[in-house]
Coordinates of C-alpha atoms in Angstrom, one line a residue:
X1 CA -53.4 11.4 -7.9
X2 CA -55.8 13.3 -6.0
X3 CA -54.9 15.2 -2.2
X4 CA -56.5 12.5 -0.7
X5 CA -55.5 9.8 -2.0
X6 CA -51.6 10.4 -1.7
X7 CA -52.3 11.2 1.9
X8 CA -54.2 7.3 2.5
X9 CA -51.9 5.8 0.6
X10 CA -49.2 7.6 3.1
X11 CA -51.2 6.7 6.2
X12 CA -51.2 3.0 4.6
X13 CA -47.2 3.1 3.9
X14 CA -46.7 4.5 7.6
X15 CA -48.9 1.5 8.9
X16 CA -47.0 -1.6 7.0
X17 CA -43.5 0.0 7.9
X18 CA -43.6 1.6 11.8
X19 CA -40.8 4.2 13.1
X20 CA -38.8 2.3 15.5
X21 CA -37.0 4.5 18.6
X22 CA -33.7 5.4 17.0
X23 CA -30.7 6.8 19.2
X24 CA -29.3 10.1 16.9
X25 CA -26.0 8.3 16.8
X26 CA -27.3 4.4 16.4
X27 CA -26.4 3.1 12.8
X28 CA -29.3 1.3 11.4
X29 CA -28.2 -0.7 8.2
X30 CA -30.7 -2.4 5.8
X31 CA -32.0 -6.0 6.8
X32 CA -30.5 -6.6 2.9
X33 CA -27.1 -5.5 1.2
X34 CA -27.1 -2.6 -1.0
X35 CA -24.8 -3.2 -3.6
X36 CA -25.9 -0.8 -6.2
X37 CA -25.4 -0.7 -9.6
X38 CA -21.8 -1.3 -10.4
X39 CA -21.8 -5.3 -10.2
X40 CA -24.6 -5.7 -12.6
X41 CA -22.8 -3.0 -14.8
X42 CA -19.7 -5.2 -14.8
X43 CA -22.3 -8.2 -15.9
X44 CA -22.9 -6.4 -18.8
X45 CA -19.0 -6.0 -19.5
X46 CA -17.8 -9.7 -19.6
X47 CA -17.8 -12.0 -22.4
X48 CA -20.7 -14.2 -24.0
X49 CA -20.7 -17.0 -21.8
X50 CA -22.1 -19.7 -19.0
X51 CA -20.6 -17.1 -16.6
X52 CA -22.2 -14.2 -17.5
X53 CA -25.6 -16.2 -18.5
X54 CA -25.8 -17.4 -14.7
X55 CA -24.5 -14.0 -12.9
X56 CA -27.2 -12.6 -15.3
X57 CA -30.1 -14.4 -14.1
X58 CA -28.9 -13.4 -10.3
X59 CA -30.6 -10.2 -8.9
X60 CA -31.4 -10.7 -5.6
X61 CA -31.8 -10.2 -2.3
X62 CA -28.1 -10.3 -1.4
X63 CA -26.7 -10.6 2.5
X64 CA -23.7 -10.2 4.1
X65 CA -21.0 -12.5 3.2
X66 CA -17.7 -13.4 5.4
X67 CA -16.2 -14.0 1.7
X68 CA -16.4 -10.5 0.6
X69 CA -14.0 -8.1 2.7
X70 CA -13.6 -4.3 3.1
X71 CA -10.0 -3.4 1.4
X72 CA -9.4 -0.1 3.8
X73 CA -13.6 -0.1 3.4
X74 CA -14.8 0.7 -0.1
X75 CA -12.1 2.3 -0.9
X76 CA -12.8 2.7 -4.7
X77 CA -14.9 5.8 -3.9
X78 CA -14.5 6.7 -0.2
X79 CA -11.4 7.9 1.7
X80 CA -9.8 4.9 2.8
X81 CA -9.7 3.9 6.5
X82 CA -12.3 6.4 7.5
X83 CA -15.6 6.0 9.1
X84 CA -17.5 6.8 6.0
X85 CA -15.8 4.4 4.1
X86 CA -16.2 1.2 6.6
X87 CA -19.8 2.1 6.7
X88 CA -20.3 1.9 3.2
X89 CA -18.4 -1.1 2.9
X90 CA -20.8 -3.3 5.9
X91 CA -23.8 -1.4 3.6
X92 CA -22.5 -3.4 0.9
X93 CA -22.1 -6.7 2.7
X94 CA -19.0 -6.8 3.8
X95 CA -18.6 -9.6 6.4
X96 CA -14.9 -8.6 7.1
X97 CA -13.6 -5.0 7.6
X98 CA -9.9 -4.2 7.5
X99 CA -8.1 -1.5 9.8
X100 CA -4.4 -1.4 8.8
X101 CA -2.8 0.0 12.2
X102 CA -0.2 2.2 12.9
X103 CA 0.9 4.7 15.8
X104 CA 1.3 7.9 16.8
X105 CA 3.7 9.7 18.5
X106 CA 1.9 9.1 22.0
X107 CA 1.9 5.1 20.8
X108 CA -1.4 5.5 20.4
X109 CA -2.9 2.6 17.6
X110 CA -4.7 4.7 14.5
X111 CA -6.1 3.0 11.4
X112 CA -3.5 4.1 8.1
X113 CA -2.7 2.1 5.1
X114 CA 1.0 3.5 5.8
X115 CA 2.4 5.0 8.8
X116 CA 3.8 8.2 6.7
X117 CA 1.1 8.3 4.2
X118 CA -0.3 11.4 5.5
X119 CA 0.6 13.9 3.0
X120 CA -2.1 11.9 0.4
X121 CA -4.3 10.7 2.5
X122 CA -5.1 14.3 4.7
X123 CA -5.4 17.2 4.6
X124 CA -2.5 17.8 6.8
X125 CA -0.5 19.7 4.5
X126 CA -3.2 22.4 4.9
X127 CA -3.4 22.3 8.8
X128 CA -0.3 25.0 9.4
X129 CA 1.0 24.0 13.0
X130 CA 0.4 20.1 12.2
X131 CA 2.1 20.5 8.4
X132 CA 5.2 22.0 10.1
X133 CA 5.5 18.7 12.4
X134 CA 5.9 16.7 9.2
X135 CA 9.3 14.6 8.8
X136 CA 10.0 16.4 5.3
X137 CA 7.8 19.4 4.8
X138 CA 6.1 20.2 1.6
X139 CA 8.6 20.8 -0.9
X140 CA 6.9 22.4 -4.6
X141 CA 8.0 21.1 -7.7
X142 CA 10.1 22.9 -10.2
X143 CA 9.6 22.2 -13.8
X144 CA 13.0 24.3 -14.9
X145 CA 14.6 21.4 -13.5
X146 CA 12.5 18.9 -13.4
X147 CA 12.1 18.4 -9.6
X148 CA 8.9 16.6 -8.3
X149 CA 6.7 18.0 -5.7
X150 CA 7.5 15.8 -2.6
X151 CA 6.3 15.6 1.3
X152 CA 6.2 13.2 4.1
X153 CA 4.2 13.1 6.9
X154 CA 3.8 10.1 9.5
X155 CA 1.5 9.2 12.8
X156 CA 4.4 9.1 14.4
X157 CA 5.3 12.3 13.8
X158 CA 2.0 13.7 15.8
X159 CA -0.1 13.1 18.6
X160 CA -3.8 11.1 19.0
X161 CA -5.3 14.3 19.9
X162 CA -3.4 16.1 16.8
X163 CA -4.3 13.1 14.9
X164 CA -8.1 13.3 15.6
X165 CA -7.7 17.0 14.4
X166 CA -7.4 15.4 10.4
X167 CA -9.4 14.9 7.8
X168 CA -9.3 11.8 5.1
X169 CA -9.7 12.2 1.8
X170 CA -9.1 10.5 -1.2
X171 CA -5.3 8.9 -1.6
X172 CA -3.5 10.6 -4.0
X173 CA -1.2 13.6 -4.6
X174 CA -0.2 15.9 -7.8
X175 CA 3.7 15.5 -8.5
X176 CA 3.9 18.9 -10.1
X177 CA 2.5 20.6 -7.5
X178 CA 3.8 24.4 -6.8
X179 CA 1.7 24.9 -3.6
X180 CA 0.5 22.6 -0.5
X181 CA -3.4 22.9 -1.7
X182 CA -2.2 21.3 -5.2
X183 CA 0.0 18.7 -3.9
X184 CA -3.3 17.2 -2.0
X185 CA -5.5 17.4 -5.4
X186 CA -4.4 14.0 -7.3
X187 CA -7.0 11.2 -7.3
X188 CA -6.7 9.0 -9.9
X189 CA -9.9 10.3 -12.2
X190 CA -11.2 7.0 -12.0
X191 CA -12.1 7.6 -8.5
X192 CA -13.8 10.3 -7.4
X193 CA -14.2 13.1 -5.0
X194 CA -17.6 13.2 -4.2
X195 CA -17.7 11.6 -1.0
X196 CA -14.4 12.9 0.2
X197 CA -15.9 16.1 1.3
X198 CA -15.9 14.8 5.7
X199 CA -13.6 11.9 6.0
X200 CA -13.4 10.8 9.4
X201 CA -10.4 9.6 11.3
X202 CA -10.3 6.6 13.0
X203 CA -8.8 5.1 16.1
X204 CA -8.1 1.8 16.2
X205 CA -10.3 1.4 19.1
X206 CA -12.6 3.6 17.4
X207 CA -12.6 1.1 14.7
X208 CA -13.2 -1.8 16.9
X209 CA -16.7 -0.2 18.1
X210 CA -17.4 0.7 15.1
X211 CA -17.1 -2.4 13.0
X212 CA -18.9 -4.7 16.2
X213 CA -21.6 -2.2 15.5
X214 CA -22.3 -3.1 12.4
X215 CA -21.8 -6.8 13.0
X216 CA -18.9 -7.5 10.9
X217 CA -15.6 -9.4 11.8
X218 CA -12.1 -7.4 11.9
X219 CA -9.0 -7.9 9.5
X220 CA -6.5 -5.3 11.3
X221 CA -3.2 -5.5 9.6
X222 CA 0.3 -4.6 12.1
X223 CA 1.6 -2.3 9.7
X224 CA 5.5 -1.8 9.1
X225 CA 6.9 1.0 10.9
X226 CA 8.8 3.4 8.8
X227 CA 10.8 4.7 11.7
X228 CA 13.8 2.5 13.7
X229 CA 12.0 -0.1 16.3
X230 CA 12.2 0.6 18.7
X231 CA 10.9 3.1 19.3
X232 CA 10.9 6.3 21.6
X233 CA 13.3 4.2 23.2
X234 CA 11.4 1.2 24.2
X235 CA 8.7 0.8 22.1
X236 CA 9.5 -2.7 20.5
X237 CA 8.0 -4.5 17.6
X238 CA 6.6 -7.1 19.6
X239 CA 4.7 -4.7 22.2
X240 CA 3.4 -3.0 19.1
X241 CA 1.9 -6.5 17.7
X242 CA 1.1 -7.4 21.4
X243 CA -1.1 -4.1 21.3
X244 CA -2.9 -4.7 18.3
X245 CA -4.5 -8.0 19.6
X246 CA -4.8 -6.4 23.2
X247 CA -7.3 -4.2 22.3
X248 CA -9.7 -6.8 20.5
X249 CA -9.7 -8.5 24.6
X250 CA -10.2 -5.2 25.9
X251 CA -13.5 -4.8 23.7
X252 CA -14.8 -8.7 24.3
X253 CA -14.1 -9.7 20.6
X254 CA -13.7 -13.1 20.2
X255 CA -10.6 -14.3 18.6
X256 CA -12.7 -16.2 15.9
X257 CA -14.2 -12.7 14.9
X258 CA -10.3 -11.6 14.0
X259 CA -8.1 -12.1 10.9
X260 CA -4.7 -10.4 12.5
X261 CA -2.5 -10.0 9.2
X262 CA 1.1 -8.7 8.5
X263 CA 3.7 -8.8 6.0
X264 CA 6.2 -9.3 8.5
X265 CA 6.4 -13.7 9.1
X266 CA 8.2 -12.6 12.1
X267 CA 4.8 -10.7 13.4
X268 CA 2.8 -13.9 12.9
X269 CA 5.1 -16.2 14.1
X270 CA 4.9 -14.1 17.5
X271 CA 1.8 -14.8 17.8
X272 CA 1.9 -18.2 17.1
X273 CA 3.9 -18.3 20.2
X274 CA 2.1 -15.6 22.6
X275 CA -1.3 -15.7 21.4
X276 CA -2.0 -18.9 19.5
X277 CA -6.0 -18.4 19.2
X278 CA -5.7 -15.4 17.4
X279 CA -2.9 -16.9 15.4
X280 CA -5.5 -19.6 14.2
X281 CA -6.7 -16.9 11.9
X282 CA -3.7 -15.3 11.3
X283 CA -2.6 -13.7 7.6
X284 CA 0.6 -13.9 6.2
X285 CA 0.5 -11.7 3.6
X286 CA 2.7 -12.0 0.3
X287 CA 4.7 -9.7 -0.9
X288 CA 8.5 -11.2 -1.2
X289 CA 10.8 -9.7 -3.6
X290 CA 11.3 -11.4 -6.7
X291 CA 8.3 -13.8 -6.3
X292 CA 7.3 -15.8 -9.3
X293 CA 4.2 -17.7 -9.1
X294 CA 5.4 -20.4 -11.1
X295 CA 9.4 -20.7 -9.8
X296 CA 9.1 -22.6 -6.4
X297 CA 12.6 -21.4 -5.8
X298 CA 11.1 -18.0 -5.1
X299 CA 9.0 -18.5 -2.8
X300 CA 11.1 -19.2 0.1
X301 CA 10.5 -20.3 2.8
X302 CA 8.5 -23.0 1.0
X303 CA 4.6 -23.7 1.3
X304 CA 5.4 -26.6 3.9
X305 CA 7.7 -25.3 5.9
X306 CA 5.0 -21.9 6.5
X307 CA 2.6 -24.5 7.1
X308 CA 4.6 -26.1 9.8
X309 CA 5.6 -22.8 11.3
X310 CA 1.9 -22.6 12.4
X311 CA 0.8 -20.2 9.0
X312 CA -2.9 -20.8 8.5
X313 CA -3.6 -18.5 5.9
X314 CA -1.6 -16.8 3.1
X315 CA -2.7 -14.0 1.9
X316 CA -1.2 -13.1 -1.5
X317 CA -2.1 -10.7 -4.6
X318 CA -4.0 -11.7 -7.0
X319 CA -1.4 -11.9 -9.4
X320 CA 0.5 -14.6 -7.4
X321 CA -2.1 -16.9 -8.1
X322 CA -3.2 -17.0 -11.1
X323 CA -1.5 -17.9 -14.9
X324 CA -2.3 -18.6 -18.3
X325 CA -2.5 -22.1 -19.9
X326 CA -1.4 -22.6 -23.3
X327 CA -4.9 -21.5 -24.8
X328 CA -4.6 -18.0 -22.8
X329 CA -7.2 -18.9 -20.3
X330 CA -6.8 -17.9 -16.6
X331 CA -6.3 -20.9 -14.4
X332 CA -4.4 -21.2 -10.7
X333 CA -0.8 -20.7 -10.9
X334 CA 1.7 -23.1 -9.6
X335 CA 2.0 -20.8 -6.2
X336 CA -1.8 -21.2 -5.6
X337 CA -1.9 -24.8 -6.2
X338 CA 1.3 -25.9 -3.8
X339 CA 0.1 -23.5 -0.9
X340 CA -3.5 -25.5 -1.1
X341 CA -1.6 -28.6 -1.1
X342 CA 0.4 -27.5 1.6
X343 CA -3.1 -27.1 3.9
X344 CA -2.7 -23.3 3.8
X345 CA -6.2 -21.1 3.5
X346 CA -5.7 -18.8 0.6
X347 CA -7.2 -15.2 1.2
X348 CA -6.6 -12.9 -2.0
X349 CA -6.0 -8.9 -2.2
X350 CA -7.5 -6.4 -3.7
X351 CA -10.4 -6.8 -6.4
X352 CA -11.1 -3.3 -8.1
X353 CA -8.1 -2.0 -7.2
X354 CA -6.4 -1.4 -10.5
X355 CA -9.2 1.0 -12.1
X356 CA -10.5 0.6 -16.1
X357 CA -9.3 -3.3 -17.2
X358 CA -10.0 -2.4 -20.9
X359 CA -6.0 -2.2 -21.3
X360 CA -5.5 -5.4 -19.2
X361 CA -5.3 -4.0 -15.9
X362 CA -1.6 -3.7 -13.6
X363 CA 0.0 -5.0 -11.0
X364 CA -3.0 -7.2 -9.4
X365 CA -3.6 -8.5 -13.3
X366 CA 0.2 -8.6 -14.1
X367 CA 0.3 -12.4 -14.7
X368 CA -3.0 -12.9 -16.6
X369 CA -3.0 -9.2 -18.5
X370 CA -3.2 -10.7 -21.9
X371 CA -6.3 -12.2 -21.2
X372 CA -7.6 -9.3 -19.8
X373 CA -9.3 -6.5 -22.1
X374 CA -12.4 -5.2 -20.3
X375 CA -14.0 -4.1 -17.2
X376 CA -16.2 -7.7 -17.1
X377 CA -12.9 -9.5 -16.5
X378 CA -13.0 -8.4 -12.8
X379 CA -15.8 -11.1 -12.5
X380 CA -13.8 -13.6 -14.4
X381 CA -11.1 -13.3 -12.4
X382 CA -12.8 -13.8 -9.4
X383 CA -14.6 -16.6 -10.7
X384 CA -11.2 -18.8 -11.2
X385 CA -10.2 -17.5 -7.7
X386 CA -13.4 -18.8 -6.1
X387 CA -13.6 -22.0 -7.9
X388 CA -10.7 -23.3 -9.1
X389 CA -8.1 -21.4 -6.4
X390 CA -10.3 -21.8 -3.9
X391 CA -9.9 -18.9 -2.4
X392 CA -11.5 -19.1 1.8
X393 CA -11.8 -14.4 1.1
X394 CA -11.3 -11.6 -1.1
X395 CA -10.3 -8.4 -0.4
X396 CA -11.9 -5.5 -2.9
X397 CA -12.0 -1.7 -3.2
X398 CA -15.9 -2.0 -3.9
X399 CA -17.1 -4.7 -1.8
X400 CA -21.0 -4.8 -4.1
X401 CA -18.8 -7.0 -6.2
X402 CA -17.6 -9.5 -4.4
X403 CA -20.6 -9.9 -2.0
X404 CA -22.6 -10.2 -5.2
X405 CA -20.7 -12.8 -6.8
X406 CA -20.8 -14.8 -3.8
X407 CA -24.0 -14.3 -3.0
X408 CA -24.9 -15.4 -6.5
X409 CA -22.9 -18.1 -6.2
X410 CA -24.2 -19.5 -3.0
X411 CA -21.1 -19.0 -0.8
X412 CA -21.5 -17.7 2.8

C-alpha cells in the first residue's frame, strides 16, 4: 500500500475510534470479554454431538457473567491471588472474583489460598532476612536417604509491610530440591511460567479497590488459620471473620455484591447471627471427610437441617455432585439433587483445575472419571452442572471457559 494511503487510512482509524483522557494508573477493560482461544479449542476437543454442534455455532460477542467466577483469578496461567491474575480474570468476564484471606503477623487481612503456603507461592525463600522468619526453614532434600525437600512459611509469620516486600509466582515447588532457588521451580508443566515474571501481592483491601474497579462482585473466603486461635493472645476466630466483612462497609460495598465463604459452618453460622445480610449470600463450602455423594449418612449435618441453620448456598467440588447412570453418562449425584431439594443454592469449585482430562482427570472428576477421556469433557461437565445440577456459579482456573459457555448458553 502506498505512503499515503496507510497514512489516510490511519487518519480515518484515529477519527472512528478517539483517545479518551486516561489516568497512567486507570484500568480500562474492553466494552466485550476477551476470552481467547482456549474455549473454542476445547470445542474442538468434545465428542460428536448436539453439545458441541450448538457451542460450535456460538462465537460471539461475549459479556461479563455473574455465573462465571475467578478461582484465585485465572489461575491456570497467572500466579494466583495476585493483581495480574484478577485482572485477567475480570478481562475474561469474570462477574465474581475470589480473595481467599488470611493474616499477618500485624493482623493485617492479605489475599492467600493458605495461610502458610508461602514457600510455593513466593519468592520468599529467596528474600534472605524474610526466609529466616519462616516457621520451618528451607530444608534440601537428600536422595541417599530419600528425604524430601521441605519448607514452611506463613502470613503470620511476617509483617504487612514485609509481606508487600513479595512476589507471586506460580504455585508449586520441586520435592528434590538441594537449594532454595530449586525448591521454588515446580509448576505443574501444564501451566506455565510466562506471566509469572511480576506477581503482585495483594491486600485484602487492596483487593477490594481493585476488584470495584473493574466492576465485579467479591467472593473472599475466611481462610483456616494454621496457627492456635487465638491468636497473639486475643486475636479470636470470630474477630477474624468479623474483619473480613468489616472491610467490605469500610469501602461502601453492598452486601448483595459479596459471596462471604468458609469451610468452617461455624464461620457462617456467625454470621448468620452478627451480620445476617451478608449471610444471605453466604458459602458453605464442602469439604467433610469421608463424603460420599451418594451415602446421605455422610453428609452430616443433613441438607435440611443446613438449610434451617440459615445456609443459603453450598458450595461443593465438582465431584460431590455429579455420578454416573448405569449407561456411564454424567448426571447429578444424589448429594446435588437433596441439597436442591433442600432450597439450598449450589455454587461449584474449580473448572480447569485438574490440567490434561485425556486420562480422566483427578480429584474434581473423581466420581465421573470413567466417562472422562479428553480435554472437551471440561465443557460436558459443565453442561450437566448448569442444566441438570443447576448450579446458581462456577468457580474456574480459566474463567474464558465458563463465561463462554454461559454466554453461549444465554445465562447472565
Amino acid at each position: 500500500m502506498p505512503a499515503r494511503h496507510r497514512t489516510a487510512l490511519f487518519a480515518m482509524l484515529l477519527a472512528t475510534c478517539p483517545a479518551l483522557p486516561v489516568a497512567a494508573d486507570e484500568i480500562v477493560l474492553p466494552r466485550e470479554a476477551q476470552i481467547g482461544p482456549r474455549p473454542f479449542y476445547l470445542v474442538d476437543k468434545m465428542k460428536d454431538g448436539p453439545l458441541k454442534r450448538a457451542l460450535s455455532q456460538c462465537t460471539g460477542p461475549f459479556h461479563r457473567t455473574d455465573f462465571s467466577i475467578g478461582h484465585r483469578g485465572a489461575a491456570l496461567q497467572f500466579p494466583e491471588h495476585s493483581r495480574e491474575s484478577y485482572l485477567a480474570a475480570a478481562r475474561m468476564g469474570a462477574g465474581v472474583i475470589e480473595c481467599d484471606v488470611t493474616f499477618t503477623k500485624d493482623r493485617q487481612l492479605v489475599c492467600r489460598h493458605s495461610q502458610c503456603d508461602l514457600q510455593s507461592t513466593t519468592n520468599i525463600l529467596t528474600v534472605p532476612d524474610l526466609a529466616a522468619k519462616c516457621s520451618q526453614p528451607f530444608s534440601p532434600a537428600d536422595p541417599l536417604t530419600g528425604k524430601k525437600a521441605s519448607a514452611k512459611c506463613c502470613t503470620s509469620d511476617i509483617t504487612l509491610a514485609e509481606f508487600k516486600r513479595l512476589t507471586a509466582k506460580m504455585d508449586g515447588f520441586n520435592p528434590n530440591a538441594t537449594t532454595a532457588e530449586d525448591y521454588q521451580s515446580g509448576t505443574p508443566r501444564w501451566r506455565t511460567d510466562l506471566y509469572a515474571t511480576t506477581g503482585t501481592m495483594m491486600t485484602h483491601d487492596e483487593s477490594i479497590a481493585l476488584i470495584k474497579s473493574l466492576g465485579a462482585k467479591f467472593v473472599p473466603e475466611l481462610k483456616a488459620p494454621e496457627v492456635p486461635m487465638p491468636f497473639d493472645g486475643d486475636y479470636t476466630q470470630e474477630k477474624y471473620a468479623t474483619q473480613m466483612l468489616a472491610a467490605y462497609k469500610a469501602a461502601g460495598i453492598p452486601a448483595s455484591d459479596v459471596f462471604p465463604q468458609s469451610f468452617n459452618l461455624n464461620d457462617i453460622l456467625y454470621w448468620v447471627k452478627t451480620e445476617p445480610d451478608f449471610a444471605k449470600q453466604a458459602i458453605y463450602l464442602e469439604e467433610r471427610s469421608g463424603l460420599d455423594p451418594n451415602r446421605p449418612e455422610t453428609w452430616k449435618p443433613s441438607m435440611a437441617e443446613l438449610k434451617a441453620s440459615g445456609v443459603a448456598i453450598l458450595g461443593p467440588p465438582i465431584y460431590a455432585m455429579l455420578a454416573l447412570n448405569d449407561k456411564g453418562e454424567i448426571v447429578p449425584s444424589a448429594y446435588a439433587r437433596a441439597a436442591k431439594a433442600a432450597g439450598l443454592d449450589l455454587i461449584g469449585w474449580s473448572l480447569e483445575r485438574d490440567g490434561p482430562l485425556n486420562k480422566g482427570g483427578g480429584f474434581y472428576h473423581k466420581s465421573v472419571k470413567a466417562a472422562i477421556d479428553r480435554d472437551g469433557d471440561t465443557l460436558t461437565v459443565l453442561d450437566v452442572l448448569a442444566k441438570q445440577v443447576g448450579v446458581r456459579a462456577m468457580f474456574s482456573d480459566w474463567p474464558a471457559t465458563t463465561t463462554f459457555y454461559a454466554n453461549c448458553m444465554g445465562m447472565k
